[in-house]
Coordinates of C-alpha atoms and ligand atoms in Angstrom, one line a residue:
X222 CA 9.3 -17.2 56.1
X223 CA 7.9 -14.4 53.3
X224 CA 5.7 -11.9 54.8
X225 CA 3.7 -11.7 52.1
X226 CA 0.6 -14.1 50.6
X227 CA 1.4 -14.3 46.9
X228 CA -1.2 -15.6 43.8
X229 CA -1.2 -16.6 40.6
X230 CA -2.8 -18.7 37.8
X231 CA -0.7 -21.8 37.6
X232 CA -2.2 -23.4 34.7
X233 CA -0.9 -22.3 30.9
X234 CA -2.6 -19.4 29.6
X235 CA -5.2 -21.2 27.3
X236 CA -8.9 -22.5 27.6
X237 CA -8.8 -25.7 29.6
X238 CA -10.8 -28.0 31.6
X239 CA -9.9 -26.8 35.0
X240 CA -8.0 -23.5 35.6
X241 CA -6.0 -23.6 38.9
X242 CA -5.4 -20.4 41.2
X243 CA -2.2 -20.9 43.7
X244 CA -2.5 -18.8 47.0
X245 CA 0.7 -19.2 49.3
X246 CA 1.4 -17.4 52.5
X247 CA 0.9 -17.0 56.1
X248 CA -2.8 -15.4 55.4
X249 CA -3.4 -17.8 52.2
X250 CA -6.2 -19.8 53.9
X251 CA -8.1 -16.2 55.5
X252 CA -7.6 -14.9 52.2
X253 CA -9.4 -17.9 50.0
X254 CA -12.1 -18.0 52.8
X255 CA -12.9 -14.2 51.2
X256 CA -13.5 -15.7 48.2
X257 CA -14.5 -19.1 48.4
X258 CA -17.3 -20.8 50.1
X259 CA -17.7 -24.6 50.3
X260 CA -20.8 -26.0 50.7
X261 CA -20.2 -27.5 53.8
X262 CA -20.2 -23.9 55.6
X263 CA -16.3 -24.9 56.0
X264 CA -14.2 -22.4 56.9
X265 CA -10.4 -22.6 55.4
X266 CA -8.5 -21.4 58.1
X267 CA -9.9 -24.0 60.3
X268 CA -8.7 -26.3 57.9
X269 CA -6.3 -29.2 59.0
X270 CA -5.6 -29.7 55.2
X271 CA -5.1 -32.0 52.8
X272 CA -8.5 -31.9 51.9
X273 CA -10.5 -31.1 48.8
X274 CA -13.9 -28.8 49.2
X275 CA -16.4 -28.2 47.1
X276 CA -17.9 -25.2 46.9
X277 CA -18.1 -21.5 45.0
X278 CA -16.0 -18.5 43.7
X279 CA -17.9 -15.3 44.6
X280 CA -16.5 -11.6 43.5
X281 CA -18.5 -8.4 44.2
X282 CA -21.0 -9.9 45.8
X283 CA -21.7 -12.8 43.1
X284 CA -21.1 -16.3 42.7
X285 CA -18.7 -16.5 39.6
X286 CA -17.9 -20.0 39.6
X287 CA -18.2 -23.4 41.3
X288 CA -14.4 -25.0 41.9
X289 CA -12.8 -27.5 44.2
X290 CA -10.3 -25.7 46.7
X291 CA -7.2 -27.8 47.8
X292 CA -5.3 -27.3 51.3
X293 CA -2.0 -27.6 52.2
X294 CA -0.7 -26.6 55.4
X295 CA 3.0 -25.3 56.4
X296 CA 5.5 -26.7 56.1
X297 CA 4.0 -29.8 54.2
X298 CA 3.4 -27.6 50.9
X299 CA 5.3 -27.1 48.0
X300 CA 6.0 -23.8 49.1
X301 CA 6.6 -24.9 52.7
X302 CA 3.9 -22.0 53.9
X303 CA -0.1 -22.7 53.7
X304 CA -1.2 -23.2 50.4
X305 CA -4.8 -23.1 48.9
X306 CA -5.2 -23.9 45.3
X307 CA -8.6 -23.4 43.4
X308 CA -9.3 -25.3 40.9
X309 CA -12.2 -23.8 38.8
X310 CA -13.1 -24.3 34.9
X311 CA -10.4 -23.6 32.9
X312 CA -11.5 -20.5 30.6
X313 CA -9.2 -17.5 29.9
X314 CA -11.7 -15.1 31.5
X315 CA -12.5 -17.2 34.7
X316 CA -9.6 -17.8 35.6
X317 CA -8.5 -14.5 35.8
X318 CA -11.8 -13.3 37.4
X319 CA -11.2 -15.7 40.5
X320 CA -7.1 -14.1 40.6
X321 CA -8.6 -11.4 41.1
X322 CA -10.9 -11.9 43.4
X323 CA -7.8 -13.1 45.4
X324 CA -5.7 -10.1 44.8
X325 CA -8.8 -8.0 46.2
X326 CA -9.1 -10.3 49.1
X327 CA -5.2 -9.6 50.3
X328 CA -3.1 -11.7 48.4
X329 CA -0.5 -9.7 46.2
X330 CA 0.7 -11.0 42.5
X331 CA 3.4 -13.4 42.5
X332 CA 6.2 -12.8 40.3
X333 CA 8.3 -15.3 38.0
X334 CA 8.9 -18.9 39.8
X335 CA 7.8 -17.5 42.8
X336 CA 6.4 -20.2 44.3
X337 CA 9.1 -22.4 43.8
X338 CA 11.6 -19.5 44.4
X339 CA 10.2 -19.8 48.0
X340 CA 10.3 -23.6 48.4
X341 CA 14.3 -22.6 47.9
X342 CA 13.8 -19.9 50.7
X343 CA 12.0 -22.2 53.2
X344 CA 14.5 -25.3 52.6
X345 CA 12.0 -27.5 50.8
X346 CA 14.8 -27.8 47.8
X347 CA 17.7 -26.5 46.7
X348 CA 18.8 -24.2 44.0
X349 CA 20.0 -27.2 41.8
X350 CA 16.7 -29.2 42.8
X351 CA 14.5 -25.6 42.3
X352 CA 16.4 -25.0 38.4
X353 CA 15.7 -28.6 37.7
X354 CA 11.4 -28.1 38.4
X355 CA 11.9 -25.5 35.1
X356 CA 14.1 -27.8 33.0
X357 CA 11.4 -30.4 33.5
X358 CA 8.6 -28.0 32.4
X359 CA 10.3 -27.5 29.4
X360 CA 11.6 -31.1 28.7
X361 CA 10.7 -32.3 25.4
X362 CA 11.8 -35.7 25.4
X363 CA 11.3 -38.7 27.8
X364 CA 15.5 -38.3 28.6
X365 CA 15.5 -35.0 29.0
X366 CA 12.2 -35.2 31.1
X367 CA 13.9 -38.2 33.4
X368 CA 17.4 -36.1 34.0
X369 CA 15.6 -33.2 35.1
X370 CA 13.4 -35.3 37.2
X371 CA 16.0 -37.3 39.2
X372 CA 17.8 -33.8 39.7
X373 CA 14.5 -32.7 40.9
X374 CA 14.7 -35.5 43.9
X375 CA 17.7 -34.7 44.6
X376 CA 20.4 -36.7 43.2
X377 CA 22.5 -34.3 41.8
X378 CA 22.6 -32.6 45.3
X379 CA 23.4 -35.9 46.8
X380 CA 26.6 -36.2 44.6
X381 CA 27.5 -33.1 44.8
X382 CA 27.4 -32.6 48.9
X383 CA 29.4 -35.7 48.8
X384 CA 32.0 -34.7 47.4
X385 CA 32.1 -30.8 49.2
X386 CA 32.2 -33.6 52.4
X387 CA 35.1 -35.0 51.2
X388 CA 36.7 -31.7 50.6
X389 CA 35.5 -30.2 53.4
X390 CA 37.2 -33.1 55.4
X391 CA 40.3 -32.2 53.9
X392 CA 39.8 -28.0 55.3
X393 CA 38.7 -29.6 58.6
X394 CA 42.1 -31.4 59.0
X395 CA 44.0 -28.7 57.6
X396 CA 42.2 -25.8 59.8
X397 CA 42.9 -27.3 62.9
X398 CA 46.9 -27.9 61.9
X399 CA 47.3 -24.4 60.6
X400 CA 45.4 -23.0 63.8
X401 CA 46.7 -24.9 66.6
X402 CA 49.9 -25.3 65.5
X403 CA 51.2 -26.4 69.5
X404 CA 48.5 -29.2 69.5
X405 CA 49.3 -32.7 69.0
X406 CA 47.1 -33.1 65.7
X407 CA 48.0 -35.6 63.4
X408 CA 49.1 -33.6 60.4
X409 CA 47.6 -34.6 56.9
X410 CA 49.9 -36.1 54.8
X411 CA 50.5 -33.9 51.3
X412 CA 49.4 -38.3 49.8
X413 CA 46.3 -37.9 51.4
X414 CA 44.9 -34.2 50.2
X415 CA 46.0 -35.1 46.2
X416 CA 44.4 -37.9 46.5
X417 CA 41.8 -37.1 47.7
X418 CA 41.2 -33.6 45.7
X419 CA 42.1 -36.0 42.4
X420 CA 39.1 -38.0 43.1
X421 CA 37.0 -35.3 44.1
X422 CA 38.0 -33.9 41.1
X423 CA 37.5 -36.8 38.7
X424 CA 34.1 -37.1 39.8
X425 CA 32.9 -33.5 39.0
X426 CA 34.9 -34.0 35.8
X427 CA 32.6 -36.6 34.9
X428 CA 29.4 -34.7 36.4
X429 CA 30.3 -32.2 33.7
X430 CA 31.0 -34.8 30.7
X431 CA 27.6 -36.1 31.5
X432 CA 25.7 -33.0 31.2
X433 CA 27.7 -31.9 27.6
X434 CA 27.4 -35.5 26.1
X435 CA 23.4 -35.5 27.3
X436 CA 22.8 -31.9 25.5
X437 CA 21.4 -33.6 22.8
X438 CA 18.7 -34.9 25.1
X439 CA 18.3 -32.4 27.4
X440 CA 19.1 -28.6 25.1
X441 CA 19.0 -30.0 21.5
X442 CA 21.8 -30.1 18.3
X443 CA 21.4 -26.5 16.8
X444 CA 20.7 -28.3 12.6
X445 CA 20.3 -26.4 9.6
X446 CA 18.5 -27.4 6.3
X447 CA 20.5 -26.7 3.6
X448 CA 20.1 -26.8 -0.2
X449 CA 19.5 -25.2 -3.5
X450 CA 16.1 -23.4 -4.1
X451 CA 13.1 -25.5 -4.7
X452 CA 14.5 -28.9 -3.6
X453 CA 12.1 -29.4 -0.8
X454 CA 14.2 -27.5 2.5
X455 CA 10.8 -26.1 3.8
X456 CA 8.2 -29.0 2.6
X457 CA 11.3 -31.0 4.8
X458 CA 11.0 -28.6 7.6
X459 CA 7.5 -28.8 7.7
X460 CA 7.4 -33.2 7.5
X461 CA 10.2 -33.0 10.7
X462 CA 8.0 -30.8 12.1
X463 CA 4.7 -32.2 11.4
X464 CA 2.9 -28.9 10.6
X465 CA 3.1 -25.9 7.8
X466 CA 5.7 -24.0 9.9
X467 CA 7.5 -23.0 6.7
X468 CA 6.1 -21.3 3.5
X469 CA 5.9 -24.2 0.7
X470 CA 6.0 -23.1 -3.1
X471 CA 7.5 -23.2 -6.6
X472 CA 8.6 -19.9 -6.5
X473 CA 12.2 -20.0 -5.9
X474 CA 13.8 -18.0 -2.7
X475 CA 11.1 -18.2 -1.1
X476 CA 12.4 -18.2 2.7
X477 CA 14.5 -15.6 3.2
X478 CA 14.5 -15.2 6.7
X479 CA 15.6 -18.3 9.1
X480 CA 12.7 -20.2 10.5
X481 CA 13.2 -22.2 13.4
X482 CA 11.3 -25.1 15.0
X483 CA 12.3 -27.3 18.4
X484 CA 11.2 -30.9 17.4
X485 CA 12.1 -34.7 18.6
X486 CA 13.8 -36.9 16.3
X487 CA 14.8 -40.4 16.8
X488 CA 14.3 -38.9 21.0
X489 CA 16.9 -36.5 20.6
X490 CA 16.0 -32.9 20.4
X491 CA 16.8 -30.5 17.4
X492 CA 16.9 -27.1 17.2
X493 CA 16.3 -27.1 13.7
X494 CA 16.5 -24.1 11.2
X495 CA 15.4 -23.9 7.5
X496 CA 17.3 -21.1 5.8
X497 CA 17.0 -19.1 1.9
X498 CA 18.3 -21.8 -0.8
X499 CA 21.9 -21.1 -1.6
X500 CA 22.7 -19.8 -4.6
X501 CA 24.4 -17.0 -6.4
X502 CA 21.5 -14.2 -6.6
X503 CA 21.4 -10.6 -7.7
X504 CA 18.0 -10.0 -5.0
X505 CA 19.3 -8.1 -2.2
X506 CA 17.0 -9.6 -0.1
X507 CA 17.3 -13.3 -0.9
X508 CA 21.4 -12.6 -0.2
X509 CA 20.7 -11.1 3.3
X510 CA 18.9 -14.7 3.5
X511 CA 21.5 -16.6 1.4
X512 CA 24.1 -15.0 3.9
X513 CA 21.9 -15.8 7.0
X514 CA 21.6 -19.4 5.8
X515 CA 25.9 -20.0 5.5
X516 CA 26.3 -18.3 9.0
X517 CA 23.8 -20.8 10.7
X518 CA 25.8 -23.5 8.7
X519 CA 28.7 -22.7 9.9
X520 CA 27.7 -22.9 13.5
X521 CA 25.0 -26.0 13.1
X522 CA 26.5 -29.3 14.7
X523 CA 24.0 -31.2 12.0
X524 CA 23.7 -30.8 8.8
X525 CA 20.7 -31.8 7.0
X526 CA 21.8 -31.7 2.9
X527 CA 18.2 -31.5 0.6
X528 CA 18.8 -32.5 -3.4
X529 CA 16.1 -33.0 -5.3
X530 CA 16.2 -36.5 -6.2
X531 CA 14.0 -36.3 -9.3
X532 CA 16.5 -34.4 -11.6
X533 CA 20.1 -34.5 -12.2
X534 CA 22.8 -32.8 -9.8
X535 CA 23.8 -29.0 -10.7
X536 CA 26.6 -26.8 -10.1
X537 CA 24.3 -25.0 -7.3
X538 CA 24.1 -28.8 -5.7
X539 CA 27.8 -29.7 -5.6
X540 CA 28.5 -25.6 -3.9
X541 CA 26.0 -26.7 -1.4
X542 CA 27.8 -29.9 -0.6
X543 CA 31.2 -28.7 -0.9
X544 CA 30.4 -26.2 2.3
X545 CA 29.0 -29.5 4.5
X546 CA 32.4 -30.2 4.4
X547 CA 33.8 -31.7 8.3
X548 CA 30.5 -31.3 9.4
X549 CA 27.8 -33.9 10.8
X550 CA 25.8 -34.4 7.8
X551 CA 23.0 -36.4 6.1
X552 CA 21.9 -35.8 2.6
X553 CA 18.6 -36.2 1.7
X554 CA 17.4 -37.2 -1.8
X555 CA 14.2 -36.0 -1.5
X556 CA 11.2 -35.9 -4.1
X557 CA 11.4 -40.0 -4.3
X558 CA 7.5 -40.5 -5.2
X559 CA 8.6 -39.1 -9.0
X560 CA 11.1 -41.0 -11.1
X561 CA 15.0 -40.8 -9.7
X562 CA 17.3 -38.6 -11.8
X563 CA 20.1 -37.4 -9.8
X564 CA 23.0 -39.3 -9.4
X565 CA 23.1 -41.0 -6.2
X566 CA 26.9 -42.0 -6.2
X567 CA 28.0 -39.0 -6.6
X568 CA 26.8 -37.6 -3.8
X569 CA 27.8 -40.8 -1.9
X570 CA 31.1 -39.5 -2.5
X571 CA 30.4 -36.3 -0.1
X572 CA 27.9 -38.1 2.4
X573 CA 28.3 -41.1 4.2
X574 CA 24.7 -41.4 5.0
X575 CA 22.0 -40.4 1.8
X576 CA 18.6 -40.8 2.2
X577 CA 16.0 -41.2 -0.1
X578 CA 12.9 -39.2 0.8
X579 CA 9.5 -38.0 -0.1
X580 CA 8.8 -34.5 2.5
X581 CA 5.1 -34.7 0.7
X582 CA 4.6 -38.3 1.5
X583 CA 6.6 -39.2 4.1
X584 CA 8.6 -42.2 2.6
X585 CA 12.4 -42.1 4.0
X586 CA 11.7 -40.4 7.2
X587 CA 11.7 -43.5 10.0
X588 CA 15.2 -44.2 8.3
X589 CA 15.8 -40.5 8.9
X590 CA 15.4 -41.1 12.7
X591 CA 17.5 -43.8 12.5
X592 CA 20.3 -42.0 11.2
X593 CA 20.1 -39.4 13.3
X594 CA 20.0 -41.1 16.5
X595 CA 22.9 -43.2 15.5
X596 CA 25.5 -40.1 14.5
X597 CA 23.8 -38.5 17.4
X598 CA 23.8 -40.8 20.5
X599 CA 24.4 -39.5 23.4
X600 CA 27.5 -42.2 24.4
X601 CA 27.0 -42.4 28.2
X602 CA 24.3 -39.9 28.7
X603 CA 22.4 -41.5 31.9
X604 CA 19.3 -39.7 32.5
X605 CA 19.1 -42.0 35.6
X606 CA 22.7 -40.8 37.4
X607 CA 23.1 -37.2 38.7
X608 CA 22.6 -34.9 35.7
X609 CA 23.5 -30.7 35.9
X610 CA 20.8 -28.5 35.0
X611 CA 21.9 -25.5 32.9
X612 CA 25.2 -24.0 32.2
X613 CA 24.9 -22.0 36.0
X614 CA 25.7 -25.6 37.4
X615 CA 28.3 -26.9 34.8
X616 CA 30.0 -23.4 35.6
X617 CA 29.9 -23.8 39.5
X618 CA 31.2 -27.1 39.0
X619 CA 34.0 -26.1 36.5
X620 CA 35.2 -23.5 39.3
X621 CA 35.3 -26.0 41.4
X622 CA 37.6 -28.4 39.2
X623 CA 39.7 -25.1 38.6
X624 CA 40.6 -24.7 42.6
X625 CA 41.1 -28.0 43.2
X626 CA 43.8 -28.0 40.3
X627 CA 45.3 -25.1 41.9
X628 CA 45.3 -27.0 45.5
X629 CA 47.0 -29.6 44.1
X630 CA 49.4 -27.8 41.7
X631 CA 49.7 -25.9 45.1
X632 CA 50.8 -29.2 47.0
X633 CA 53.2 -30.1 43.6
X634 CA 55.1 -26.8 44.1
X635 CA 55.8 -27.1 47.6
X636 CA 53.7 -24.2 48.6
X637 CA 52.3 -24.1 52.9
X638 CA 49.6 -26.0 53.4
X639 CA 47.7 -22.5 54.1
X640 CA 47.5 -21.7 50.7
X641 CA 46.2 -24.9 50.0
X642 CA 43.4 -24.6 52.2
X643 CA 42.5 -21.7 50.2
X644 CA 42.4 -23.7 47.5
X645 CA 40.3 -26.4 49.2
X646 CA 37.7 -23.5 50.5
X647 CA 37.2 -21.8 47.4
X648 CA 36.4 -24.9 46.0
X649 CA 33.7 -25.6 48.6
X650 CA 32.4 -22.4 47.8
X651 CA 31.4 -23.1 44.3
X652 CA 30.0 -26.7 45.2
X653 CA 27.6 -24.5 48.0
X654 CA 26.9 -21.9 44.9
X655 CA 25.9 -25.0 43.0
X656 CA 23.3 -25.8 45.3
X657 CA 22.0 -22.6 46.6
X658 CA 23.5 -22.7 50.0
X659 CA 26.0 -19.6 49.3
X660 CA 24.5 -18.3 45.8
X661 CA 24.0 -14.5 46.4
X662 CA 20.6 -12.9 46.1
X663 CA 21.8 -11.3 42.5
X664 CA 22.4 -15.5 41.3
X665 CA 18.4 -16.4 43.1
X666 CA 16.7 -13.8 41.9
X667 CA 18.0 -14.0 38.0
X668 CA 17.3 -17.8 38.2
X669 CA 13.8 -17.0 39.5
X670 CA 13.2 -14.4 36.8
X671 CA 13.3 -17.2 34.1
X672 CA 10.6 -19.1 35.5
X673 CA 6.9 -18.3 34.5
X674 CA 4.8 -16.8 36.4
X675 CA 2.7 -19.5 38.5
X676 CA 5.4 -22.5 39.1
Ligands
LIG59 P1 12.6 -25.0 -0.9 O1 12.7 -23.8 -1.8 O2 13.8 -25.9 -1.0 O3 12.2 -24.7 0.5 O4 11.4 -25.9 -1.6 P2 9.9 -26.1 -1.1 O5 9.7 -26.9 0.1 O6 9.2 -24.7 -1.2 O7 9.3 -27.0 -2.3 C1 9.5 -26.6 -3.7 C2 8.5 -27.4 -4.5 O8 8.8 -28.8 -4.5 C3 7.1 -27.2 -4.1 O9 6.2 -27.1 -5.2 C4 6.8 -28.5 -3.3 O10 5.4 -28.9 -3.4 C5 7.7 -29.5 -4.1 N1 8.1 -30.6 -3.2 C6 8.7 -30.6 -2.0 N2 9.0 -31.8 -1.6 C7 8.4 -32.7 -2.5 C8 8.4 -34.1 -2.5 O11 8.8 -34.9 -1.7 N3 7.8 -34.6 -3.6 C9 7.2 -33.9 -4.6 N4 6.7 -34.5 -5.7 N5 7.3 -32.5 -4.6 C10 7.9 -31.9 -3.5

């Protein structure tokens, strides 16, 4: 249990109804009694919890604001220690009037993901169960909400322990052969340990399959607009992502620099990036830009192609679709509200899927979704099985795959069962890394640190 009564605002940083101040700690009830007053003449620390009180804020000696105070007590909390949280009106200077009337009181600031940094601490989740409370925060689609959210319960763990069981079984038997070598224990047969770490391994082979075929769910598909000057790339970016992100004029070259914008298509996510219109230019500037704009292309996994549909195809055009080449791509004719001029079959002949579209009326773009989601689905993304959070897990488990290989290339090459167990134990290891119960403090604290201040 942490010494220490932590605080902070857990609500975003932004006028709101209600404002919420989170006090956890061995002191957090004595500490809100400081500041709070319900009208019932309650006193907090008294409190059995689970109960709402009405009542008001007061700091140097005056009442501030009126706010409900919830109470949890240890270890029923989501911190696992007494919990009061205050929820007062939302504004940016309230709220952070009343924190620090509670920082005066006792309670000292809590740092990033603190409070769910000590839900880890006091065995309320584990570290894959803890990561999985910030990928849901940050979800931006329904699957990528719905993964993190069974991880949060604890399915992935499930899985995972599962198979360290299995492995673990496998040490157990080995252990006791290799220590008691006198004893009559029935020695496990080399048939039984393959098999046994092929399975395991199998099944965190396809842990990790899961989690890479559901990125486009859960992280997003780093696309590029591409195209000539002037065809429409930013009015486009701006339709996908339903506001004036990118600068929209005549002028051409424009954008120079790379804007980006994280927005749901078809329910997939895409990191999508509008970049300077490519073409041969004597403007130093516009070729830092130009540059920038073949650089993201040649790392974007989709490719979104913009010709201006309402005159013919130029030489700039066919350079622009000659470097899509072997990528994901969709071509979009855009400007379709004026009369068609370019030549559709042409570019048929470089795209597989052309789209007509208007970025300054919309026309084109539920087809858009279409297409995307259909080049883009996920295969057997779940979000209802067991689904890694972060590239921490897919590593842990990876490391894992990697010892069991070596167990069993062990086993293949005749080697003592001792060096097996190695094998078998280092695997366990990075299963228990996975989900917290052997991560160092170095792993807990950088995971914490990505969190925001409040959760
Ligand atoms: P970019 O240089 O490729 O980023 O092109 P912009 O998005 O800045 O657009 C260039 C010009 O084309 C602007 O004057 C836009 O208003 C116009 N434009 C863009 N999309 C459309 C469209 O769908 N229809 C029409 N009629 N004009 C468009």
């Amino acid at each position: 249990m942490n010494e220490t009564t932590v605080a902070a605002i857990s609500t975003p940083n932004a006028p709101g109804g209600i404002g919420i101040i989170r006090i956890s700690g061995s002191e957090a009830l004595s500490i809100t009694d400081r500041v709070f007053r319900p009208v019932s003449g309650a006193k907090l620390a008294g409190s059995p919890g689970y109960r709402a009180y009405f009542g008001s804020v007061e700091y140097g000696g005056e009442k501030i604001d009126e706010a409900v105070c919830l109470v949890f007590r240890a270890p029923n909390s989501y911190t696992g220690e007494d919990v009061a949280e205050i929820n007062c009106h939302g504004g940016l200077y309230i709220t952070k009037q009343v924190l620090r009337a509670v920082l005066e009181a006792g309670a000292e600031p809590a740092g990033p993901g603190e409070f769910t940094k000590r839900a880890f601490l006091n065995g309320k989740r584990d570290l894959a169960s803890a990561e999985s409370v910030m990928a849901f925060i940050s979800a931006s689609g329904k699957e990528a909400a719905a993964a993190a959210l069974n991880t949060m319960d604890g399915k992935l763990s499930g899985r995972i322990a599962a198979c360290r069981d299995r492995i673990t079984g496998v040490c157990a038997s080995l252990s006791a052969w290799v220590d008691y070598p006198d004893e009559e224990i029935e020695e496990i047969s080399a048939d039984e340990i393959r098999r046994t770490f092929t399975e395991v391994r199998a099944e965190l082979e396809e842990i990790i399959h899961r989690y890479d075929s559901g990125k486009a769910f859960t992280q997003g598909v780093d696309t590029v607009i591409v195209g000539k000057p002037n065809v429409g790339k930013s009015a486009v970016m701006n339709m996908l992502s339903g506001y004036d992100r990118s600068i929209v004029t005549d002028i051409a070259g424009t954008t120079r620099d790379v804007v980006e914008e994280r927005i749901t298509l078809g329910g997939i996510i895409l990191n999508v990036a509008d970049t300077a219109g490519m073409r041969e230019t004597e403007n130093i500037v516009e070729n830092i830009g130009v540059n920038l704009a073949e650089k993201r292309l040649s790392r974007a996994s989709l490719v979104l192609a913009v010709f201006d549909g309402s005159s013919p195809l130029t030489d700039e055009d066919r350079a622009v679709a000659g470097k899509c080449r072997d990528k994901i791509k969709i071509a979009l004719l855009n400007k379709s509200d004026l009369p068609s001029a370019a030549e559709r079959e042409e570019i048929k002949k470089e795209f597989d899927n052309v789209i007509e579209i208007s970025a300054l009326t919309g026309e084109g773009f539920p087809e858009l979704e279409k297409t995307v989601s259909k080049l883009l689905s996920a295969g057997d993304f779940d979000p209802n099985s067991a689904c890694l959070t972060g590239e921490r897990q897919r590593a842990c488990c990876l490391e894992a795959v990697r010892h069991l290989e070596e167990g069993i290339a062990a086993l293949d090459g005749g080697m003592t069962l001792d060096a097996v167990n190695v094998c078998a134990d280092c695997a366990v290891d990075s299963l228990l890394e996975l989900t917290g119960e052997k991560a160092t403090d170095t792993v807990v604290n950088e995971i914490f640190s990505r969190f925001c201040v409040g959760k």
